[in-house]
mmCIF file of C-alpha atoms in Angstrom:
data_model
loop_
_atom_site.group_PDB
_atom_site.id
_atom_site.type_symbol
_atom_site.label_atom_id
_atom_site.label_comp_id
_atom_site.label_asym_id
_atom_site.label_seq_id
_atom_site.Cartn_x
_atom_site.Cartn_y
_atom_site.Cartn_z
ATOM 1 C CA MET A 1301 67.193 108.591 82.985
ATOM 2 C CA PRO A 1302 70.325 107.568 82.133
ATOM 3 C CA VAL A 1303 72.598 105.050 84.369
ATOM 4 C CA TYR A 1304 75.861 105.413 84.713
ATOM 5 C CA HIS A 1305 79.292 103.085 85.767
ATOM 6 C CA ALA A 1306 82.105 104.647 88.068
ATOM 7 C CA GLU A 1307 84.296 103.456 89.688
ATOM 8 C CA LEU A 1308 86.154 105.160 92.686
ATOM 9 C CA LEU A 1309 89.796 104.430 94.232
ATOM 10 C CA VAL A 1310 90.136 104.846 97.420
ATOM 11 C CA TYR A 1311 93.465 104.666 99.135
ATOM 12 C CA LEU A 1312 94.592 105.385 102.812
ATOM 13 C CA ARG A 1313 96.903 108.956 102.658
ATOM 14 C CA PRO A 1314 100.754 108.207 101.810
ATOM 15 C CA ASP A 1315 101.784 109.792 105.013
ATOM 16 C CA LEU A 1316 100.397 106.508 107.046
ATOM 17 C CA LEU A 1317 101.749 103.162 106.712
ATOM 18 C CA ASP A 1318 99.858 100.087 104.987
ATOM 19 C CA PRO A 1319 101.289 96.595 106.376
ATOM 20 C CA GLN A 1320 99.478 95.363 103.734
ATOM 21 C CA GLY A 1321 101.293 97.315 100.411
ATOM 22 C CA ARG A 1322 103.935 96.479 103.183
ATOM 23 C CA ALA A 1323 103.612 92.227 103.492
ATOM 24 C CA VAL A 1324 103.405 93.064 99.118
ATOM 25 C CA LYS A 1325 106.612 94.542 98.920
ATOM 26 C CA HIS A 1326 108.494 92.036 100.985
ATOM 27 C CA ALA A 1327 107.594 89.305 99.162
ATOM 28 C CA LEU A 1328 107.904 90.109 95.850
ATOM 29 C CA ASN A 1329 110.986 92.309 96.314
ATOM 30 C CA THR A 1330 111.761 88.255 98.019
ATOM 31 C CA LEU A 1331 110.288 86.513 94.367
ATOM 32 C CA GLY A 1332 113.187 88.500 92.552
ATOM 33 C CA PHE A 1333 110.914 91.826 92.028
ATOM 34 C CA HIS A 1334 114.335 93.870 93.028
ATOM 35 C CA GLU A 1335 113.568 97.472 91.943
ATOM 36 C CA VAL A 1336 110.200 97.412 93.989
ATOM 37 C CA GLU A 1337 110.124 99.743 96.031
ATOM 38 C CA ASP A 1338 107.020 100.688 97.305
ATOM 39 C CA VAL A 1339 103.634 99.294 97.482
ATOM 40 C CA ARG A 1340 100.582 100.704 98.798
ATOM 41 C CA MET A 1341 96.908 98.661 98.202
ATOM 42 C CA GLY A 1342 93.749 100.214 98.343
ATOM 43 C CA LYS A 1343 90.447 99.345 97.271
ATOM 44 C CA ALA A 1344 88.016 100.291 94.162
ATOM 45 C CA ILE A 1345 83.962 100.015 94.663
ATOM 46 C CA ARG A 1346 82.227 99.992 91.749
ATOM 47 C CA ILE A 1347 78.785 101.947 91.871
ATOM 48 C CA ARG A 1348 76.880 101.995 89.359
ATOM 49 C CA LEU A 1349 74.284 105.259 89.340
ATOM 50 C CA GLN A 1350 71.298 107.070 87.927
ATOM 51 C CA ALA A 1351 71.837 110.775 87.205
ATOM 52 C CA GLU A 1352 71.120 113.267 85.147
ATOM 53 C CA ASN A 1353 74.030 113.718 83.291
ATOM 54 C CA ASP A 1354 77.845 112.938 84.166
ATOM 55 C CA SER A 1355 78.680 116.213 85.942
ATOM 56 C CA GLN A 1356 75.586 115.342 88.923
ATOM 57 C CA ALA A 1357 76.683 112.316 89.312
ATOM 58 C CA ARG A 1358 80.548 112.927 89.792
ATOM 59 C CA ASP A 1359 78.402 115.268 92.329
ATOM 60 C CA ARG A 1360 76.187 112.122 93.929
ATOM 61 C CA LEU A 1361 80.088 110.164 94.487
ATOM 62 C CA LYS A 1362 81.821 112.841 95.835
ATOM 63 C CA GLU A 1363 78.770 113.484 98.487
ATOM 64 C CA MET A 1364 79.413 109.094 99.520
ATOM 65 C CA ALA A 1365 83.049 109.285 98.989
ATOM 66 C CA GLU A 1366 82.500 112.202 101.921
ATOM 67 C CA LYS A 1367 79.981 110.877 103.326
ATOM 68 C CA LEU A 1368 80.389 106.706 103.688
ATOM 69 C CA LEU A 1369 82.654 105.629 101.400
ATOM 70 C CA THR A 1370 85.677 106.972 102.455
ATOM 71 C CA ASN A 1371 87.372 108.468 105.909
ATOM 72 C CA PRO A 1372 88.926 111.477 104.723
ATOM 73 C CA VAL A 1373 91.281 110.800 108.190
ATOM 74 C CA ILE A 1374 93.159 108.399 107.122
ATOM 75 C CA GLU A 1375 91.755 108.203 103.779
ATOM 76 C CA ASP A 1376 92.595 109.394 99.771
ATOM 77 C CA TYR A 1377 90.352 109.082 96.935
ATOM 78 C CA ARG A 1378 89.462 109.572 93.295
ATOM 79 C CA ILE A 1379 87.059 108.817 91.221
ATOM 80 C CA LEU A 1380 89.255 106.284 88.634
ATOM 81 C CA SER A 1381 86.377 106.542 85.410
ATOM 82 C CA LEU A 1382 82.644 107.195 85.194
ATOM 83 C CA GLU A 1383 81.213 106.055 82.214
ATOM 84 C CA GLN A 1384 77.708 105.827 81.282
ATOM 85 C CA GLU A 1385 75.631 102.873 80.123
ATOM 86 C CA PRO A 1386 74.907 101.769 76.044
ATOM 87 C CA MET B 109 71.128 105.286 137.347
ATOM 88 C CA LYS B 110 70.555 103.310 134.365
ATOM 89 C CA ALA B 111 72.927 101.672 131.595
ATOM 90 C CA ALA B 112 72.661 101.533 128.146
ATOM 91 C CA VAL B 113 74.711 98.972 126.569
ATOM 92 C CA VAL B 114 73.978 99.212 122.733
ATOM 93 C CA VAL B 115 74.055 96.300 120.109
ATOM 94 C CA PHE B 116 74.961 96.034 116.915
ATOM 95 C CA PRO B 117 74.242 93.273 114.005
ATOM 96 C CA GLY B 118 77.707 92.321 114.523
ATOM 97 C CA THR B 119 78.452 93.315 118.358
ATOM 98 C CA THR B 120 79.747 90.703 120.366
ATOM 99 C CA CYS B 121 81.161 92.089 123.568
ATOM 100 C CA ASP B 122 77.541 92.964 124.644
ATOM 101 C CA PHE B 123 77.177 90.130 127.143
ATOM 102 C CA ASP B 124 80.484 91.043 129.180
ATOM 103 C CA ALA B 125 79.697 94.706 128.508
ATOM 104 C CA TYR B 126 76.424 93.626 130.093
ATOM 105 C CA ASP B 127 77.436 91.464 133.225
ATOM 106 C CA ALA B 128 79.923 94.178 134.297
ATOM 107 C CA LEU B 129 78.206 96.198 134.937
ATOM 108 C CA LYS B 130 75.142 94.943 136.294
ATOM 109 C CA GLU B 131 76.687 92.308 138.578
ATOM 110 C CA GLY B 132 79.862 94.326 139.068
ATOM 111 C CA VAL B 133 78.682 97.616 140.332
ATOM 112 C CA GLY B 134 75.632 96.541 140.310
ATOM 113 C CA VAL B 135 74.149 99.085 137.544
ATOM 114 C CA ASP B 136 70.322 98.365 136.788
ATOM 115 C CA THR B 137 71.086 98.312 132.833
ATOM 116 C CA GLU B 138 70.050 97.259 129.581
ATOM 117 C CA TYR B 139 70.276 96.280 126.052
ATOM 118 C CA VAL B 140 69.792 98.354 123.471
ATOM 119 C CA PHE B 141 69.174 97.869 119.986
ATOM 120 C CA TYR B 142 70.742 100.555 117.477
ATOM 121 C CA GLN B 143 67.105 102.104 115.570
ATOM 122 C CA THR B 144 66.710 104.220 119.150
ATOM 123 C CA ARG B 145 66.414 107.279 118.803
ATOM 124 C CA ASP B 146 66.610 108.420 122.352
ATOM 125 C CA LEU B 147 69.144 107.645 124.773
ATOM 126 C CA SER B 148 67.639 110.768 127.336
ATOM 127 C CA LYS B 149 67.212 108.548 130.125
ATOM 128 C CA TYR B 150 70.818 107.043 130.706
ATOM 129 C CA SER B 151 73.529 108.131 132.703
ATOM 130 C CA LEU B 152 75.843 105.234 130.662
ATOM 131 C CA VAL B 153 76.080 104.799 127.133
ATOM 132 C CA VAL B 154 77.840 101.195 126.088
ATOM 133 C CA LEU B 155 79.053 100.858 122.043
ATOM 134 C CA PRO B 156 80.965 97.635 123.485
ATOM 135 C CA GLY B 157 83.091 96.105 120.994
ATOM 136 C CA GLY B 158 82.611 92.750 117.934
ATOM 137 C CA PHE B 159 82.738 92.840 114.065
ATOM 138 C CA THR B 160 80.060 95.382 112.997
ATOM 139 C CA TYR B 161 78.245 94.570 109.689
ATOM 140 C CA GLY B 162 81.195 92.499 109.627
ATOM 141 C CA ASP B 163 83.661 94.873 109.771
ATOM 142 C CA TYR B 164 83.012 95.819 105.939
ATOM 143 C CA LEU B 165 84.716 99.173 104.136
ATOM 144 C CA ARG B 166 86.333 100.010 107.907
ATOM 145 C CA SER B 167 85.809 98.872 111.317
ATOM 146 C CA GLY B 168 83.251 100.593 112.669
ATOM 147 C CA ALA B 169 81.986 102.712 109.549
ATOM 148 C CA ILE B 170 78.013 101.546 108.199
ATOM 149 C CA ALA B 171 77.544 101.368 112.464
ATOM 150 C CA SER B 172 78.839 104.769 112.430
ATOM 151 C CA ARG B 173 75.829 105.477 109.615
ATOM 152 C CA THR B 174 73.112 104.420 112.167
ATOM 153 C CA PRO B 175 70.179 106.480 113.498
ATOM 154 C CA ILE B 176 71.068 105.516 116.395
ATOM 155 C CA LEU B 177 74.876 107.410 116.224
ATOM 156 C CA ASP B 178 72.705 110.358 115.784
ATOM 157 C CA ALA B 179 71.776 109.978 119.457
ATOM 158 C CA VAL B 180 74.511 109.213 121.107
ATOM 159 C CA ARG B 181 75.753 112.344 119.448
ATOM 160 C CA ASP B 182 72.997 114.584 121.014
ATOM 161 C CA TYR B 183 73.667 112.902 124.518
ATOM 162 C CA VAL B 184 76.787 114.075 124.161
ATOM 163 C CA GLU B 185 76.500 117.559 123.197
ATOM 164 C CA LYS B 186 73.503 117.837 125.728
ATOM 165 C CA GLU B 187 76.003 115.929 128.339
ATOM 166 C CA TRP B 188 73.055 113.857 129.593
ATOM 167 C CA GLY B 189 75.646 111.138 130.871
ATOM 168 C CA PHE B 190 78.943 109.092 130.012
ATOM 169 C CA VAL B 191 79.741 107.345 126.591
ATOM 170 C CA VAL B 192 82.048 104.414 126.867
ATOM 171 C CA GLY B 193 83.162 102.379 123.653
ATOM 172 C CA ILE B 194 85.461 99.890 123.571
ATOM 173 C CA CYS B 195 87.269 98.961 121.027
ATOM 174 C CA ASN B 196 84.694 98.219 117.739
ATOM 175 C CA GLY B 197 82.620 100.698 119.861
ATOM 176 C CA PHE B 198 85.195 102.796 119.649
ATOM 177 C CA GLN B 199 86.455 102.361 115.658
ATOM 178 C CA ILE B 200 82.494 103.572 115.650
ATOM 179 C CA LEU B 201 82.682 106.995 118.017
ATOM 180 C CA THR B 202 86.167 108.075 115.445
ATOM 181 C CA GLU B 203 84.388 106.797 112.378
ATOM 182 C CA SER B 204 81.298 108.601 114.041
ATOM 183 C CA ARG B 205 84.250 112.085 114.533
ATOM 184 C CA ILE B 206 82.899 111.981 117.827
ATOM 185 C CA LEU B 207 86.677 111.622 119.266
ATOM 186 C CA PRO B 208 88.748 112.380 117.176
ATOM 187 C CA GLY B 209 91.039 111.023 115.241
ATOM 188 C CA ALA B 210 91.007 106.981 113.357
ATOM 189 C CA LEU B 211 91.737 103.989 114.143
ATOM 190 C CA THR B 212 93.367 101.863 110.899
ATOM 191 C CA ARG B 213 95.702 98.531 110.410
ATOM 192 C CA ASN B 214 97.678 96.800 113.451
ATOM 193 C CA HIS B 215 100.745 97.944 112.063
ATOM 194 C CA THR B 216 102.108 94.112 111.960
ATOM 195 C CA ASN B 217 98.800 93.709 109.655
ATOM 196 C CA ALA B 218 97.331 90.735 112.741
ATOM 197 C CA PHE B 219 94.941 90.434 114.678
ATOM 198 C CA ILE B 220 96.241 89.865 118.227
ATOM 199 C CA CYS B 221 94.018 88.451 120.769
ATOM 200 C CA LYS B 222 95.713 88.769 124.254
ATOM 201 C CA PRO B 223 96.529 90.310 127.902
ATOM 202 C CA VAL B 224 98.597 93.107 126.737
ATOM 203 C CA GLY B 225 101.233 96.140 129.514
ATOM 204 C CA LEU B 226 99.079 99.373 129.828
ATOM 205 C CA ARG B 227 99.594 102.700 131.895
ATOM 206 C CA ILE B 228 97.410 104.858 133.463
ATOM 207 C CA ALA B 229 98.118 108.447 130.896
ATOM 208 C CA ASN B 230 95.994 110.825 132.994
ATOM 209 C CA ALA B 231 94.437 109.806 136.447
ATOM 210 C CA GLU B 232 91.641 112.410 136.762
ATOM 211 C CA THR B 233 89.288 111.709 134.370
ATOM 212 C CA PRO B 234 85.669 110.351 135.596
ATOM 213 C CA PHE B 235 86.766 107.062 134.016
ATOM 214 C CA THR B 236 89.885 106.594 135.832
ATOM 215 C CA GLU B 237 89.811 107.567 138.591
ATOM 216 C CA GLU B 238 89.819 104.822 141.117
ATOM 217 C CA PHE B 239 93.433 103.878 139.288
ATOM 218 C CA GLU B 240 97.160 105.924 140.354
ATOM 219 C CA PRO B 241 98.880 108.267 138.337
ATOM 220 C CA GLY B 242 100.899 105.813 136.500
ATOM 221 C CA GLU B 243 99.773 102.783 137.558
ATOM 222 C CA ARG B 244 100.487 99.689 135.399
ATOM 223 C CA LEU B 245 97.551 97.245 135.052
ATOM 224 C CA SER B 246 96.972 94.389 132.010
ATOM 225 C CA LEU B 247 93.714 94.243 130.206
ATOM 226 C CA PRO B 248 93.278 92.024 127.017
ATOM 227 C CA ILE B 249 93.277 93.138 123.283
ATOM 228 C CA ALA B 250 91.187 91.827 120.540
ATOM 229 C CA HIS B 251 91.503 93.874 116.843
ATOM 230 C CA ALA B 252 93.005 93.888 113.654
ATOM 231 C CA ASP B 253 92.504 97.734 113.328
ATOM 232 C CA GLY B 254 94.414 99.294 116.449
ATOM 233 C CA ARG B 255 96.431 101.162 115.430
ATOM 234 C CA TYR B 256 95.760 105.438 116.234
ATOM 235 C CA VAL B 257 96.244 107.766 113.930
ATOM 236 C CA ALA B 258 95.654 111.455 113.978
ATOM 237 C CA ASP B 259 97.172 114.114 112.434
ATOM 238 C CA PRO B 260 99.704 116.475 114.667
ATOM 239 C CA ALA B 261 96.803 118.949 114.959
ATOM 240 C CA THR B 262 94.695 116.855 116.388
ATOM 241 C CA LEU B 263 97.847 114.573 118.605
ATOM 242 C CA GLN B 264 99.162 117.964 120.345
ATOM 243 C CA ARG B 265 95.741 119.212 121.119
ATOM 244 C CA LEU B 266 94.958 115.241 122.896
ATOM 245 C CA HIS B 267 98.980 116.178 124.642
ATOM 246 C CA LYS B 268 97.466 119.229 125.679
ATOM 247 C CA ASN B 269 94.474 118.911 127.030
ATOM 248 C CA ARG B 270 95.251 115.459 129.289
ATOM 249 C CA GLN B 271 92.850 113.188 126.431
ATOM 250 C CA ILE B 272 95.011 110.640 126.252
ATOM 251 C CA PHE B 273 93.515 108.531 129.647
ATOM 252 C CA LEU B 274 95.511 105.093 128.374
ATOM 253 C CA VAL B 275 98.656 103.692 126.726
ATOM 254 C CA TYR B 276 99.988 100.539 125.893
ATOM 255 C CA ASP B 277 103.662 100.380 128.312
ATOM 256 C CA PRO B 278 105.636 98.561 127.736
ATOM 257 C CA GLU B 279 105.008 97.343 124.885
ATOM 258 C CA ASN B 280 102.761 98.313 121.565
ATOM 259 C CA PRO B 281 100.656 95.930 119.478
ATOM 260 C CA ASN B 282 99.446 97.890 117.670
ATOM 261 C CA GLY B 283 102.192 100.683 115.907
ATOM 262 C CA SER B 284 99.316 103.167 117.403
ATOM 263 C CA VAL B 285 100.983 107.190 117.865
ATOM 264 C CA ASP B 286 102.021 108.289 120.512
ATOM 265 C CA ASN B 287 101.105 103.884 122.048
ATOM 266 C CA ILE B 288 98.260 106.092 122.589
ATOM 267 C CA ALA B 289 95.679 102.979 123.840
ATOM 268 C CA GLY B 290 92.223 105.049 124.838
ATOM 269 C CA ILE B 291 91.392 108.582 124.459
ATOM 270 C CA THR B 292 88.397 111.153 125.296
ATOM 271 C CA ASN B 293 87.629 114.484 124.141
ATOM 272 C CA GLU B 294 87.372 118.024 125.590
ATOM 273 C CA LYS B 295 84.764 118.179 127.853
ATOM 274 C CA GLN B 296 85.137 114.194 129.279
ATOM 275 C CA ASN B 297 82.225 112.006 128.627
ATOM 276 C CA VAL B 298 83.351 110.571 126.088
ATOM 277 C CA PHE B 299 85.655 107.810 126.024
ATOM 278 C CA GLY B 300 87.304 104.864 123.802
ATOM 279 C CA LEU B 301 89.684 103.110 124.042
ATOM 280 C CA MET B 302 91.182 99.518 122.831
ATOM 281 C CA PRO B 303 91.514 97.046 125.437
ATOM 282 C CA HIS B 304 88.115 95.544 126.786
ATOM 283 C CA PRO B 305 88.376 95.529 130.707
ATOM 284 C CA GLU B 306 84.145 94.425 130.708
ATOM 285 C CA ARG B 307 86.619 90.940 129.656
ATOM 286 C CA PHE B 308 88.251 92.009 132.954
ATOM 287 C CA TRP B 309 85.388 92.517 135.701
ATOM 288 C CA HIS B 310 86.090 89.144 138.096
ATOM 289 C CA PRO B 311 88.283 86.942 139.672
ATOM 290 C CA TRP B 312 86.983 84.671 138.136
ATOM 291 C CA LEU B 313 88.031 85.582 133.991
ATOM 292 C CA GLY B 314 92.009 85.512 135.501
ATOM 293 C CA SER B 315 91.388 89.702 136.679
ATOM 294 C CA ASP B 316 89.116 91.970 138.408
ATOM 295 C CA VAL B 317 90.193 95.498 137.012
ATOM 296 C CA GLY B 318 88.359 96.849 134.599
ATOM 297 C CA ILE B 319 86.290 96.948 136.817
ATOM 298 C CA ARG B 320 87.749 100.035 137.490
ATOM 299 C CA PHE B 321 86.485 101.515 134.909
ATOM 300 C CA PHE B 322 82.951 100.975 135.393
ATOM 301 C CA ARG B 323 82.913 101.879 139.149
ATOM 302 C CA SER B 324 84.828 104.524 138.538
ATOM 303 C CA LEU B 325 82.666 105.540 136.031
ATOM 304 C CA VAL B 326 79.241 105.155 137.976
ATOM 305 C CA ARG B 327 80.403 106.777 141.319
ATOM 306 C CA ARG B 328 81.189 109.956 139.342
ATOM 307 C CA VAL B 329 77.731 109.271 138.057
ATOM 308 C CA ARG B 330 76.182 108.885 141.935
ATOM 309 C CA HIS B 331 77.871 111.045 143.761
ATOM 310 C CA GLY B 332 79.085 114.118 140.875
#
């Protein structure tokens, strides 16, 4: 079966305060990057998985995200990349 | 009656919860491990505090997907008794959707470990009956992810059904919405709170105010 490399990005929902992002924004402003208006910190999750094809891989990743990888009450996610191993 | 204290890898407050129940209230208490699939013989199940699975992914996320949480869900639906989640136990209950909302990073971005001021917001639940309405008390907190959040519809429901039984007062240490420190479900057989009543169960620990929560529940179990 083909092997895929996937990368998921998870962020706190935009309406929720992200204290880490706020601290980083303040630090950037303090360093002179006054143009920085907002910083949001998230997490990236890399997964290597077997799948018949691209769409099956996507379906399985979606299931993983909903069952464990994210908490939909507070987080949004997207599949940043999905590539078949050469 | 029998009480269960659930132990996961990374649980740290199991001894305190056990002592509060066994020594403080005089209940026959047992530790049960997270592989357990049947809780029917217990009248009370406590999910104690700690750092289950190292808080990896999100606090409580991995513990909430272990077999015992299916047993807890079953226990709650069949109304076999009461479930109490303290601190990480509360996070496990929200992660498993047994309680609504979620607990996320404190607005200060810091781990906070200190006694805080609280107020009983509903003294008519089985967990708070030994308190006066609006009574003030102090309990220790020890968490980094204690900021309770919920969508507006959930919040409205929590207020309408008086499911918020404990609030921070006068100071909110973690930025939780509406100063929420503890909530119950609609049936009032599941309770989740960030502060640690089991750390204040005996005067030797500085206060025994926490024992009143457990005594309330045990009285309800014994006398209905």
